[in-house]
Structures are given as C-alpha cells and as structure tokens.
Coordinates of N, CA and C in Angstrom, one line a residue:
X1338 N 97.1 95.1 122.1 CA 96.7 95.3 123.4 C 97.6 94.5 124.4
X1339 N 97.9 95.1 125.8 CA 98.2 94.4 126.5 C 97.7 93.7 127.5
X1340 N 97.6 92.8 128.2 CA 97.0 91.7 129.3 C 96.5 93.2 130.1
X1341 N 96.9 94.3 130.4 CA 95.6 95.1 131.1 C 95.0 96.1 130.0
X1342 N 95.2 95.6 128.8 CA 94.0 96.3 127.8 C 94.1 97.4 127.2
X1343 N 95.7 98.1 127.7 CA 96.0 99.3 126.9 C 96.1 99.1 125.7
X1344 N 96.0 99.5 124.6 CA 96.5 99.9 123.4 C 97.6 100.8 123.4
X1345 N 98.6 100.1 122.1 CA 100.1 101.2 122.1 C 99.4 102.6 121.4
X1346 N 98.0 103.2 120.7 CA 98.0 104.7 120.7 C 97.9 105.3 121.6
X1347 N 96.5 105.0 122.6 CA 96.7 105.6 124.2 C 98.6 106.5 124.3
X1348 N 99.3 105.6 125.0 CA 100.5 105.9 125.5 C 101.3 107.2 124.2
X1349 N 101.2 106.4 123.3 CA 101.8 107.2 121.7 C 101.4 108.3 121.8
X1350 N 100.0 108.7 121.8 CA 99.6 109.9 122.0 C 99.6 110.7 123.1
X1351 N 99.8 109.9 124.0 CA 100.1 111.1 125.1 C 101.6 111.2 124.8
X1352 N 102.6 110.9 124.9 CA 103.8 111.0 124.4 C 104.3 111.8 123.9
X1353 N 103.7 111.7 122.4 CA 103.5 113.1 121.5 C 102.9 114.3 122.1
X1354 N 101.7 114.2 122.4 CA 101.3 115.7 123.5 C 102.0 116.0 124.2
X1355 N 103.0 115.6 125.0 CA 103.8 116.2 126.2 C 105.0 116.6 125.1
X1356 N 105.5 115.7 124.2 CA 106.5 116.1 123.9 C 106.7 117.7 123.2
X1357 N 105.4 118.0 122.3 CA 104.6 119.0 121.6 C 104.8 120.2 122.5
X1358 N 104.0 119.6 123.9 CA 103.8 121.0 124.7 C 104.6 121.0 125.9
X1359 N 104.9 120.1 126.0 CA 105.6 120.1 127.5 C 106.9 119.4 127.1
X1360 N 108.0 120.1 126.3 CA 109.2 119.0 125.9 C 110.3 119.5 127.2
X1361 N 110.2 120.5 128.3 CA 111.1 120.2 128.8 C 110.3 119.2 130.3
X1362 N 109.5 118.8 130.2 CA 109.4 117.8 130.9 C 109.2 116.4 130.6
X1363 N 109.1 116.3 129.3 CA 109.3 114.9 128.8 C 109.9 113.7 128.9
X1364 N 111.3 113.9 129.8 CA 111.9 113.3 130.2 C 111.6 112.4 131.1
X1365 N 111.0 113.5 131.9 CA 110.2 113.1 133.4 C 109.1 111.9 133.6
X1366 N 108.2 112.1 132.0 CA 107.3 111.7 131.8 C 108.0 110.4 131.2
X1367 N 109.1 110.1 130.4 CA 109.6 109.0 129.9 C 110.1 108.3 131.0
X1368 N 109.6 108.6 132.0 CA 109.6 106.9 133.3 C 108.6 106.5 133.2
X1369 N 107.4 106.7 132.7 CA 106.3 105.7 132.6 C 106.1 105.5 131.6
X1370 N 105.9 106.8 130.5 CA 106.1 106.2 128.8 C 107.1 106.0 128.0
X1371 N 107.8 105.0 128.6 CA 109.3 104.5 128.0 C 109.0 104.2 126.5
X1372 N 109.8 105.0 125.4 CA 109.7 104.8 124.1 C 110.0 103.2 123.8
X1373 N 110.7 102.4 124.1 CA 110.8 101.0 123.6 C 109.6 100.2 124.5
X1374 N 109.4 100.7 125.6 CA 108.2 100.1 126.2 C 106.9 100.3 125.2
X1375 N 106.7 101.1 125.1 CA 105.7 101.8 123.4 C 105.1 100.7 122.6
X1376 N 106.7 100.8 122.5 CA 106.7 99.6 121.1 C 106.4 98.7 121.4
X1377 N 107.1 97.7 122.2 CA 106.8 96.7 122.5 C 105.1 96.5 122.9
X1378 N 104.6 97.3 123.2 CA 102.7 97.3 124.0 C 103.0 97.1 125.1
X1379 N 103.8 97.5 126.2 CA 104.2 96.8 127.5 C 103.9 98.1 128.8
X1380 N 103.0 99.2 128.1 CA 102.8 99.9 128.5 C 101.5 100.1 129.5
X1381 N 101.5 99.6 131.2 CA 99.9 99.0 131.3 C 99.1 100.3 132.6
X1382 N 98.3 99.7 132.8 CA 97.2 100.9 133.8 C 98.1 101.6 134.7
X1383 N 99.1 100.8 135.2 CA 99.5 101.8 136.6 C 100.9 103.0 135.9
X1384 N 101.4 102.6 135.0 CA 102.4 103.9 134.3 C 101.1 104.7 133.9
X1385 N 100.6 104.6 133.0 CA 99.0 105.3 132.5 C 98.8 106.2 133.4
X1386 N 98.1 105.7 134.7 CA 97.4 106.6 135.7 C 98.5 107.8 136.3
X1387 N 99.8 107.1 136.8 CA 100.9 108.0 137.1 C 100.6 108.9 135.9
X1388 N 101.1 109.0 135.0 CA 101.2 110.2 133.9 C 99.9 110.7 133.8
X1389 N 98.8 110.5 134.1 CA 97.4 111.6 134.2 C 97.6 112.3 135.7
X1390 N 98.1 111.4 136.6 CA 97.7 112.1 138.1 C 99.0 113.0 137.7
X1391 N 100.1 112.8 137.6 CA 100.9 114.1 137.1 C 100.8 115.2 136.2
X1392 N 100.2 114.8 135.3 CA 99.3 115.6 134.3 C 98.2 116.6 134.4
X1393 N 97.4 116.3 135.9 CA 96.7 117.0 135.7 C 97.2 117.9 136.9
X1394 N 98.6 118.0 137.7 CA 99.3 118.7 138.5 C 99.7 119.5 137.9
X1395 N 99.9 119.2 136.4 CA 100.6 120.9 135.6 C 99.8 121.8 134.9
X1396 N 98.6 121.6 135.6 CA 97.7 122.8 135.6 C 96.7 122.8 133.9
X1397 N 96.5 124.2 133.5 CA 96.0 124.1 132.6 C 96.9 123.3 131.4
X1398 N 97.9 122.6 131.2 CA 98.8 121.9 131.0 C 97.9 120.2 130.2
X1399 N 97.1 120.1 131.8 CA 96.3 118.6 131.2 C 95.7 118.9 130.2
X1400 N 94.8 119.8 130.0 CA 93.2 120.2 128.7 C 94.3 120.1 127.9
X1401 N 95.3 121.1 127.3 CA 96.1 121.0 126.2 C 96.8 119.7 125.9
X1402 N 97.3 118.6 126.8 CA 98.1 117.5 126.2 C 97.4 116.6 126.2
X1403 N 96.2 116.6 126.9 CA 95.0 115.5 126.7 C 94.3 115.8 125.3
X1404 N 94.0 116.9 124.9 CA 93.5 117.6 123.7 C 94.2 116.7 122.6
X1405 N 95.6 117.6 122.7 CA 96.6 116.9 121.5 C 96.6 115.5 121.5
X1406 N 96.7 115.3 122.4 CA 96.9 113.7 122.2 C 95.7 112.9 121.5
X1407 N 94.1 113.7 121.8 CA 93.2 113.0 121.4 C 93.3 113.3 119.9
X1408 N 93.6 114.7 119.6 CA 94.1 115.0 118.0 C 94.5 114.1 117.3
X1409 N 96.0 113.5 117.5 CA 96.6 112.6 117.1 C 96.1 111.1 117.2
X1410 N 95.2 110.5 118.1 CA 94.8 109.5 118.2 C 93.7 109.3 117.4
X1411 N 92.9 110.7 117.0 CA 91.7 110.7 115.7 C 92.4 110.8 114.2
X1412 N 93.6 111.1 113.9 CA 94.5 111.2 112.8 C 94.8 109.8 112.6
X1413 N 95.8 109.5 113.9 CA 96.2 108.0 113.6 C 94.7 106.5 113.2
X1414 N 93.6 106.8 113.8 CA 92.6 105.6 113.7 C 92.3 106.4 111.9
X1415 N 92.0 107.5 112.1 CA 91.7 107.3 110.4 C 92.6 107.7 109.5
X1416 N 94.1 107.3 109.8 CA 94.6 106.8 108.9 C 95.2 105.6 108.6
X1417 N 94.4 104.7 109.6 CA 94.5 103.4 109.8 C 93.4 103.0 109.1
X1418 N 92.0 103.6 108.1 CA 91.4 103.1 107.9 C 92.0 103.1 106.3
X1419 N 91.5 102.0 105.2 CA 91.8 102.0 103.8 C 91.2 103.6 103.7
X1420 N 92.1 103.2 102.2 CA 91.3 104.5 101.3 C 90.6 104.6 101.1
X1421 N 89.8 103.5 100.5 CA 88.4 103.5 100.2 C 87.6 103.7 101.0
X1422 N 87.8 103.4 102.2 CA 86.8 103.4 103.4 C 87.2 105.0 103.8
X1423 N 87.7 105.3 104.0 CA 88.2 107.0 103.9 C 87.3 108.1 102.9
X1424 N 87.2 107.3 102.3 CA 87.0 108.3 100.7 C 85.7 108.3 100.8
X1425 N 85.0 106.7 101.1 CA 83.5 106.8 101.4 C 82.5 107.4 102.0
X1426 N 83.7 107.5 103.7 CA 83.3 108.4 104.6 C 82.8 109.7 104.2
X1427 N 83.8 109.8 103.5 CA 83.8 111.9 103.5 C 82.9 112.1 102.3
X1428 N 82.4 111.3 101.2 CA 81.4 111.4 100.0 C 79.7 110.7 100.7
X1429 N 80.0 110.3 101.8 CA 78.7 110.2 101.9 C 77.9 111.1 102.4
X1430 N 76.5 111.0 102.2 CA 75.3 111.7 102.6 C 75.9 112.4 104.2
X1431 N 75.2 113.6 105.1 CA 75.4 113.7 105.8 C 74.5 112.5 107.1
X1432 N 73.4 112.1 107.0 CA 73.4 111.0 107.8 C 74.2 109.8 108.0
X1433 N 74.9 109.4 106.6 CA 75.6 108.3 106.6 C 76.5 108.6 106.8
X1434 N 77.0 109.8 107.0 CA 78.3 109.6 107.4 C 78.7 109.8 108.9
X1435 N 77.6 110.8 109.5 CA 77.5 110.3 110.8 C 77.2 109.0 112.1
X1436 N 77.0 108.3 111.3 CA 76.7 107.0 111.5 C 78.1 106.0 111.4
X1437 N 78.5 106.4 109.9 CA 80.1 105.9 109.6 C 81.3 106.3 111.0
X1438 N 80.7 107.8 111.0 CA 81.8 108.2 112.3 C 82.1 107.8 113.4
X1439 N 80.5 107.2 113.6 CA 80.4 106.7 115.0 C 81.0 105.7 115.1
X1440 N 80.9 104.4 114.2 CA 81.6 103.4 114.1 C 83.3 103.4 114.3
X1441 N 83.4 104.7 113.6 CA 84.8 105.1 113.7 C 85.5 105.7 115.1
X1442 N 84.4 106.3 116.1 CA 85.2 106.4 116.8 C 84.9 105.6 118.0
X1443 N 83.9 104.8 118.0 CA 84.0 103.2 118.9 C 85.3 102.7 118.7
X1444 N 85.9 102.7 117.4 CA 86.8 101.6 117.3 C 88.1 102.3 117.6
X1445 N 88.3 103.9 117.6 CA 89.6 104.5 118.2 C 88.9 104.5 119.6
X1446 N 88.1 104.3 120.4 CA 88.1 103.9 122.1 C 88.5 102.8 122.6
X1447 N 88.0 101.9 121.7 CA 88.3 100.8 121.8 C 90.2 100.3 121.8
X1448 N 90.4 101.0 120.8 CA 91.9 100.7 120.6 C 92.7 101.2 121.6
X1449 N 92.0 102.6 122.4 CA 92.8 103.3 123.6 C 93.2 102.3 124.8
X1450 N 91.8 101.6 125.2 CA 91.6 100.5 126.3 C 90.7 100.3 126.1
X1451 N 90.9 98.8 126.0 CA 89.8 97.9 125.7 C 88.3 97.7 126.6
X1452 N 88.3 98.5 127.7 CA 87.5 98.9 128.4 C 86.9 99.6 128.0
X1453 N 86.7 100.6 127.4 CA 86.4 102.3 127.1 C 85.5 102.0 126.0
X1454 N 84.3 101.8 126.2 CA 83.2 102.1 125.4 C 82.1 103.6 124.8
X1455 N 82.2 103.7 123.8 CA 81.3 104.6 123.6 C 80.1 104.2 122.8
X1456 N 78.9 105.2 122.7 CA 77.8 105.0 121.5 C 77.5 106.6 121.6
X1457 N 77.0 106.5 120.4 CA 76.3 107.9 119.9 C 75.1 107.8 119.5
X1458 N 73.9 108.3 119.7 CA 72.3 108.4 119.2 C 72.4 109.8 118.4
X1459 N 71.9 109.9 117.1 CA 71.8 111.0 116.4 C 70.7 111.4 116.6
X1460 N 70.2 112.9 116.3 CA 68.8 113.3 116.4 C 69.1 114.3 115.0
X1461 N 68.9 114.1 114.2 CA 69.5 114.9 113.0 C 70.6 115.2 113.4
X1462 N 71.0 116.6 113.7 CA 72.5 117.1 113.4 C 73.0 117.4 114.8
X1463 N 72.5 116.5 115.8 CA 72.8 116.5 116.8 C 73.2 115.4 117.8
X1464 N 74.2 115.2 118.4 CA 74.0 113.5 118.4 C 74.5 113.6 120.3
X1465 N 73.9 112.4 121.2 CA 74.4 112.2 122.3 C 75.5 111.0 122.9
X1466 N 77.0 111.4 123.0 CA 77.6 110.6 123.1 C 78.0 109.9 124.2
X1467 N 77.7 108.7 124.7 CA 77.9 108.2 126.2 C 79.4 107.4 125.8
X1468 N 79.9 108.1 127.4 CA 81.1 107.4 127.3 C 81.2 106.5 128.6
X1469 N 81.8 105.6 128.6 CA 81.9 104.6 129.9 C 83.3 103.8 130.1
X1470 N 84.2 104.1 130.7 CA 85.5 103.0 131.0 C 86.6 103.7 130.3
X1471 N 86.4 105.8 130.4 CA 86.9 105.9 130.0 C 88.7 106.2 131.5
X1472 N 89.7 106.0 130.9 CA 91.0 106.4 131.9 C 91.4 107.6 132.0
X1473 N 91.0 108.7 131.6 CA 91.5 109.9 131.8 C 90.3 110.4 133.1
X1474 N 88.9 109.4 133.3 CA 88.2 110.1 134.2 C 88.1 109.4 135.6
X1475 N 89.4 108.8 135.9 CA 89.4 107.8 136.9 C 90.3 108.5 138.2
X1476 N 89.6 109.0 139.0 CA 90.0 110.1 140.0 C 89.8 109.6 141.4
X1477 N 90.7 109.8 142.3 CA 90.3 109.4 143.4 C 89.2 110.0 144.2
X1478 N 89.3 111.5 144.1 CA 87.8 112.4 144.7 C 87.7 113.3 143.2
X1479 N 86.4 113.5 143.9 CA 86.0 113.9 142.3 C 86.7 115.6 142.1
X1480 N 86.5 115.9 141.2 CA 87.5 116.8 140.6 C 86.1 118.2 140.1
X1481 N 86.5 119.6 139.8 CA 86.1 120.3 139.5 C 85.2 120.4 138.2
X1482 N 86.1 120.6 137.4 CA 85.7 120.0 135.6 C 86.3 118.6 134.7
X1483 N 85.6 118.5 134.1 CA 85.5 117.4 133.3 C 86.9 116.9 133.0
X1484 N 87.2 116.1 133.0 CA 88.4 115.2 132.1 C 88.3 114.6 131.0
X1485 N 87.4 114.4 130.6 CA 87.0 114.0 129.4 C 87.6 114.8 127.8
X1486 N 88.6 115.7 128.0 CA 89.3 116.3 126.6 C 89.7 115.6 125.7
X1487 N 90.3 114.6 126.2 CA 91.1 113.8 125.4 C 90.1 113.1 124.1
X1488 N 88.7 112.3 124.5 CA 87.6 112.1 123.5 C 87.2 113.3 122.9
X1489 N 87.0 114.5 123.5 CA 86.5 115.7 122.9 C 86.9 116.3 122.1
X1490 N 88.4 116.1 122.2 CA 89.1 116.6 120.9 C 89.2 115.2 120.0
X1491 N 89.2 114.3 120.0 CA 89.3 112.8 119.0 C 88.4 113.3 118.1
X1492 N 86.7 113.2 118.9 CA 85.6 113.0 118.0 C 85.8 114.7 117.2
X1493 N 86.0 116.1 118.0 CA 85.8 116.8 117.3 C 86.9 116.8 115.6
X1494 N 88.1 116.1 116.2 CA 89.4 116.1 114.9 C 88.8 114.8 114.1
X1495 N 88.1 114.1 114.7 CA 87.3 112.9 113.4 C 86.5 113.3 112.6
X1496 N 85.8 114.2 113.3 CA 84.7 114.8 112.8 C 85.2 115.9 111.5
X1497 N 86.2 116.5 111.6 CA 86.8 117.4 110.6 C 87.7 116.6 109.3
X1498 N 88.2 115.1 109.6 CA 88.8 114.2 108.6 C 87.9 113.9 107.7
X1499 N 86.3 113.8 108.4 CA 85.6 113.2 107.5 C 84.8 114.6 106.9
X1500 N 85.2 115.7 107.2 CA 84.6 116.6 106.2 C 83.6 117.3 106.9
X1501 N 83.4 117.5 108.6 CA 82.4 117.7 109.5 C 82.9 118.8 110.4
X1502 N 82.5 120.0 110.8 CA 82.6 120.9 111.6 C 81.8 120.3 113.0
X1503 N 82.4 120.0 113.9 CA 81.3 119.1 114.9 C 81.8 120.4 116.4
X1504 N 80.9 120.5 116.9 CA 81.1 121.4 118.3 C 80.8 120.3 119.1
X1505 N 81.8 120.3 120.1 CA 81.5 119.2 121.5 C 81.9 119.6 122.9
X1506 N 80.4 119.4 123.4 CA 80.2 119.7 124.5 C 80.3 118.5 125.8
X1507 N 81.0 119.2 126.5 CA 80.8 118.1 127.7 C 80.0 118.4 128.9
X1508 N 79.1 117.6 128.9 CA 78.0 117.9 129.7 C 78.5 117.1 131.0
X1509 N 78.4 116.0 131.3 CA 78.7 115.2 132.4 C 79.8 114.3 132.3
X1510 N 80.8 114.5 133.2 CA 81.8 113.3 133.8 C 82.0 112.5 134.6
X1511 N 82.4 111.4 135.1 CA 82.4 110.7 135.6 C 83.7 111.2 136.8
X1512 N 84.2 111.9 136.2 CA 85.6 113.0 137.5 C 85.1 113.7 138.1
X1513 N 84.1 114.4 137.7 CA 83.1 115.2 138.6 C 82.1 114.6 139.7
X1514 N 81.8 112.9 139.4 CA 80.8 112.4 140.1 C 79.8 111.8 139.7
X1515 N 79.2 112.0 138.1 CA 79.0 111.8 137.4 C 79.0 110.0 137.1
X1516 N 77.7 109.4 136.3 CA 77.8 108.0 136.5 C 78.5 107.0 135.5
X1517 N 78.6 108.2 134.4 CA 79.5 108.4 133.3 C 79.9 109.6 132.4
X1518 N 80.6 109.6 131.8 CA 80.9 110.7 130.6 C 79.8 110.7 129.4
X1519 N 79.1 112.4 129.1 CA 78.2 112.2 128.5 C 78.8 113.6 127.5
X1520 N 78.9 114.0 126.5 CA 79.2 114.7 125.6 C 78.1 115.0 124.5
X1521 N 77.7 116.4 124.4 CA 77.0 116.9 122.9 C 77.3 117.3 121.7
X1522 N 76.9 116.6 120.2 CA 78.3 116.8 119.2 C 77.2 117.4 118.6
X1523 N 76.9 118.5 118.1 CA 76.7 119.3 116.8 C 77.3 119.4 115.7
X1524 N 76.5 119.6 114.5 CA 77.0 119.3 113.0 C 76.8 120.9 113.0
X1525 N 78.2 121.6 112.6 CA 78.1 123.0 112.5 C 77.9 123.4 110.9
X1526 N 77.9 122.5 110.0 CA 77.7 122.9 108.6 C 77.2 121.3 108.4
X1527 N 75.6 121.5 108.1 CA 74.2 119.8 108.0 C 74.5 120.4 106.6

C-alpha cells in the first residue's frame, strides 16, 4: 500500500480492464496508470479518481471495465491464497464456505484501499453485503445508477472460484446518495 492507501491490484486491474476493452484508449489512460508507477505502488487517490471520472465519461464503457477489473481482482486475491486454503474453501460445507468467502473478500477490499471495508450477514443462502469507503462510489453530485460493479463482479467471480453460483444485486449506493453501498448475494445452487 501506498501512504494514501492504494493497493497495487486496485490500479492493476483497472489497467487490464481498459486494456481488454478499451485498448485504443489505453494510452490515454497510461497518464495516470503508469505501468512502472504500478510497480513500484506509487499509484495514489488523485490518478485513481481521474481514471473513474474519465471512465465513467465513456459511457456504458464504465459497468464493463469496472466489471473486468473486479474479475481479475477476485482471480488475483484467490490466487494469492495457498493451496490448501483454496482447496478447503471449495470442499467445505455450503455454510462454511460462505463464511470462508466472506473473509475472503474483506481481504480483496481491503487490498484495493485500505479504506474500503466490507461485511456480509448470511441468512441461509442469502447474505447482506455492506460496503463503506468504497472509490469507485465517490462522485461529486450524485449520479443515476450505482457504481458499485467493480465489488459486484469480485464477489460474484469469488463466489464461482469457490465453487458458488452467487446472483448480486445492488440495492443501494452511495453515488446515488445513498449512506453507503449495500448489495444482495444469493447462492443460486445451496
């Protein structure tokens, strides 16, 4: 992390998303996500915000590179976990493993920006996710629909590594006006 708390996957993965779907403007976008900047972790809030407020100027463009990006940022945290801890996941019971997930994807929010908290309450196969401090939902006036893709697709692509059909709904955002980001994850095969 860096002194404003970014994590190098945050940036990584948007990177990759633009490059995916948007490669002839990639370039554009590599003034704020400089590949050696990357590396180094030197990547902080105000490049960040530029590449969303631009991002979400190329229209239906944001849902898809926010999406992807969240894809790759749920690949990357669980393949950052051992094997073992991988293998456990996906052999455990369906309560425990939803529980496991959760843990799992606190800790890919956590890695985005160190700010960005989530929790999940399960109710059997249905669970409520509060999100708080997340940067994709930080708008100057509030906005139409939700920003929140970028977690929606994480948790739903975590949700499928560990062996889970998960539907996610976004109910409330904090782009909208909202006091935070609130999300519905259903287990499509309990």
């Amino acid at each position: 992390m860096n002194e404003a708390g970014v994590g190098r996957m945050l940036p990584a993965s948007l990177h990759q998303g633009i490059a995916d779907l948007l490669p002839n403007r990639l370039e554009f976008y590599e003034e704020w996500l400089n590949p050696k900047a990357m590396r180094d972790g030197r990547i902080g809030l105000a490049p960040l915000a530029a590449v969303l407020s631009f991002l979400r100027r190329e229209g239906d463009a944001y849902q898809l590179v926010s999406a992807r990006a969240g894809e790759y940022a749920a690949e990357w945290t669980f393949a950052d976990l051992s094997s073992l801890r991988r293998s456990f996941i996906k052999a455990a019971p369906l309560w425990l493993r939803l529980r496991l997930l959760t843990g799992v994807m606190q800790n890919m929010a956590g890695r985005t920006y160190r700010d960005c908290r989530t929790s999940v309450k399960w109710k059997k196969h249905t669970g409520t996710l509060r999100l708080s401090g997340s940067l994709f939902c930080v708008v100057r006036e509030p906005v139409d629909q939700a920003l929140c893709e970028f977690y929606g697709s994480a948790v739903r692509r975590l949700g499928e590594l560990a062996g889970l059909e998960l539907d996610v709904t976004s109910d409330r955002c904090r782009a909208t006006g909202a006091e935070r980001c609130t999300m519905t994850l259903t287990v499509r095969q309990p």
